[in-house]
Amino acid sequence: MFPSISMDDVNEIENHPVFSNLLFAGEYALVQFFTKIPEDQLKAFKAKSEQYFNLPEYKEAFRKYVKPCYILVKNGQQIGVINELPVNGNIEFLDKEGAIYINDNISPEVERDYNVFYKLKIEE
């Protein structure tokens, strides 16, 4: 059962992950969310400055704690969780055969004139 959250309680909403990408293909769905900075640390940053997101210690905490995670669903049932991708990049596409396509050139330091997509097969 999912927790019930009142839209009036902003603090409660901020403490829960938000789905940031949802991909459907055939019987599969892939749901992306990001882990969060621990609440006590976030409160400390907010107490220091209204522009807390510009603080060097906030940026360090962001790099340390905020990571993409994925929930894999098949036919409406969760069948797995992906906490870390086996290759560098971001998930771009999911096909109906259960292949995940990862783009490793989202924000390159050096622009390339080509893209590399890794194709990973979902195995149950």
Coordinates of C-alpha atoms in Angstrom, one line a residue:
M1 CA 0.0 0.0 0.0
F2 CA 1.4 3.4 -1.0
P3 CA 1.5 6.1 1.7
S4 CA -1.2 8.8 1.6
I5 CA 0.3 12.3 1.3
S6 CA -1.6 15.5 1.7
M7 CA -0.8 18.0 -1.0
D8 CA -1.0 20.7 1.7
D9 CA 2.1 19.3 3.5
V10 CA 5.0 20.5 1.3
N11 CA 7.6 19.0 3.7
E12 CA 6.1 15.6 3.4
I13 CA 6.0 15.8 -0.4
E14 CA 9.7 16.8 -0.5
N15 CA 10.7 13.7 1.5
H16 CA 9.4 11.2 -1.1
P17 CA 11.0 10.4 -4.4
V18 CA 9.4 11.7 -7.5
F19 CA 9.2 9.7 -10.7
S20 CA 11.2 11.5 -13.3
N21 CA 10.9 9.2 -16.3
L22 CA 8.4 6.5 -17.3
L23 CA 9.1 4.3 -20.3
F24 CA 6.6 1.7 -21.6
A25 CA 7.2 -1.0 -24.1
G26 CA 5.0 -4.1 -24.6
E27 CA 4.6 -5.8 -21.3
Y28 CA 7.4 -3.8 -19.7
A29 CA 7.6 -0.5 -17.9
L30 CA 10.7 1.2 -16.5
V31 CA 10.2 3.9 -13.8
Q32 CA 13.0 6.3 -13.0
F33 CA 13.4 8.2 -9.7
F34 CA 16.3 9.8 -7.9
T35 CA 17.5 9.2 -4.4
K36 CA 17.5 12.2 -2.1
I37 CA 19.8 14.0 0.3
P38 CA 19.0 13.0 3.9
E39 CA 16.4 15.3 5.4
D40 CA 18.5 16.6 8.3
Q41 CA 21.3 17.7 5.9
L42 CA 18.8 19.3 3.6
K43 CA 17.3 21.3 6.5
A44 CA 20.7 22.4 7.6
F45 CA 21.5 23.7 4.1
K46 CA 18.1 25.5 3.9
A47 CA 18.8 27.1 7.3
K48 CA 22.1 28.5 6.0
S49 CA 20.7 30.2 2.9
E50 CA 17.7 30.7 0.7
Q51 CA 20.1 30.0 -2.1
Y52 CA 21.2 26.7 -0.4
F53 CA 21.5 25.0 -3.8
N54 CA 24.5 27.2 -4.6
L55 CA 26.4 26.2 -1.4
P56 CA 29.5 24.1 -2.1
E57 CA 28.5 21.7 0.7
Y58 CA 25.1 21.3 -0.9
K59 CA 26.6 20.5 -4.3
E60 CA 28.9 17.9 -2.6
A61 CA 25.9 16.3 -0.9
F62 CA 24.0 16.3 -4.2
R63 CA 26.9 14.4 -5.9
K64 CA 27.1 12.0 -3.0
Y65 CA 23.4 11.2 -2.5
V66 CA 21.3 12.0 -5.6
K67 CA 21.5 9.0 -7.9
P68 CA 19.1 7.6 -10.5
C69 CA 17.3 4.3 -9.7
Y70 CA 14.9 2.4 -11.7
I71 CA 11.9 0.1 -11.0
L72 CA 11.3 -2.6 -13.6
V73 CA 7.7 -3.7 -14.1
K74 CA 6.3 -6.5 -16.2
N75 CA 2.6 -6.9 -16.7
G76 CA 1.8 -4.6 -13.8
Q77 CA 4.1 -6.4 -11.3
Q78 CA 7.5 -5.1 -10.0
I79 CA 10.1 -7.7 -11.1
G80 CA 13.3 -5.8 -10.3
V81 CA 15.2 -2.7 -9.3
I82 CA 18.2 -1.2 -11.0
N83 CA 20.3 0.8 -8.6
E84 CA 23.3 1.2 -10.9
L85 CA 23.7 0.9 -14.6
P86 CA 26.4 -1.5 -15.8
V87 CA 27.7 1.1 -18.3
N88 CA 28.1 4.9 -18.2
G89 CA 25.1 6.9 -19.5
N90 CA 21.4 7.5 -19.2
I91 CA 18.5 5.3 -20.2
E92 CA 16.9 6.6 -23.4
F93 CA 14.6 3.9 -24.7
L94 CA 13.0 0.6 -23.8
D95 CA 11.8 -1.8 -26.5
K96 CA 9.0 -4.3 -26.5
E97 CA 11.5 -7.2 -26.5
G98 CA 12.9 -6.1 -23.2
A99 CA 16.1 -4.3 -24.3
I100 CA 17.2 -1.1 -22.6
Y101 CA 19.1 1.5 -24.6
I102 CA 21.6 3.6 -22.8
N103 CA 23.1 6.8 -24.3
D104 CA 26.6 7.6 -23.0
N105 CA 26.7 11.1 -24.6
I106 CA 24.1 13.1 -22.8
S107 CA 26.3 15.9 -21.4
P108 CA 29.8 15.3 -22.8
E109 CA 32.8 17.3 -21.7
V110 CA 33.9 17.1 -25.3
E111 CA 31.3 17.1 -28.1
R112 CA 31.4 14.1 -30.4
D113 CA 30.1 13.8 -33.9
Y114 CA 28.6 10.4 -33.1
N115 CA 26.5 8.8 -30.4
V116 CA 27.0 5.5 -28.7
F117 CA 24.0 3.5 -27.4
Y118 CA 24.5 0.4 -25.3
K119 CA 21.8 -2.2 -25.7
L120 CA 21.2 -4.3 -22.6
K121 CA 18.8 -7.2 -22.4
I122 CA 16.5 -7.6 -19.5
E123 CA 16.8 -11.1 -18.0
E124 CA 14.5 -12.5 -15.5

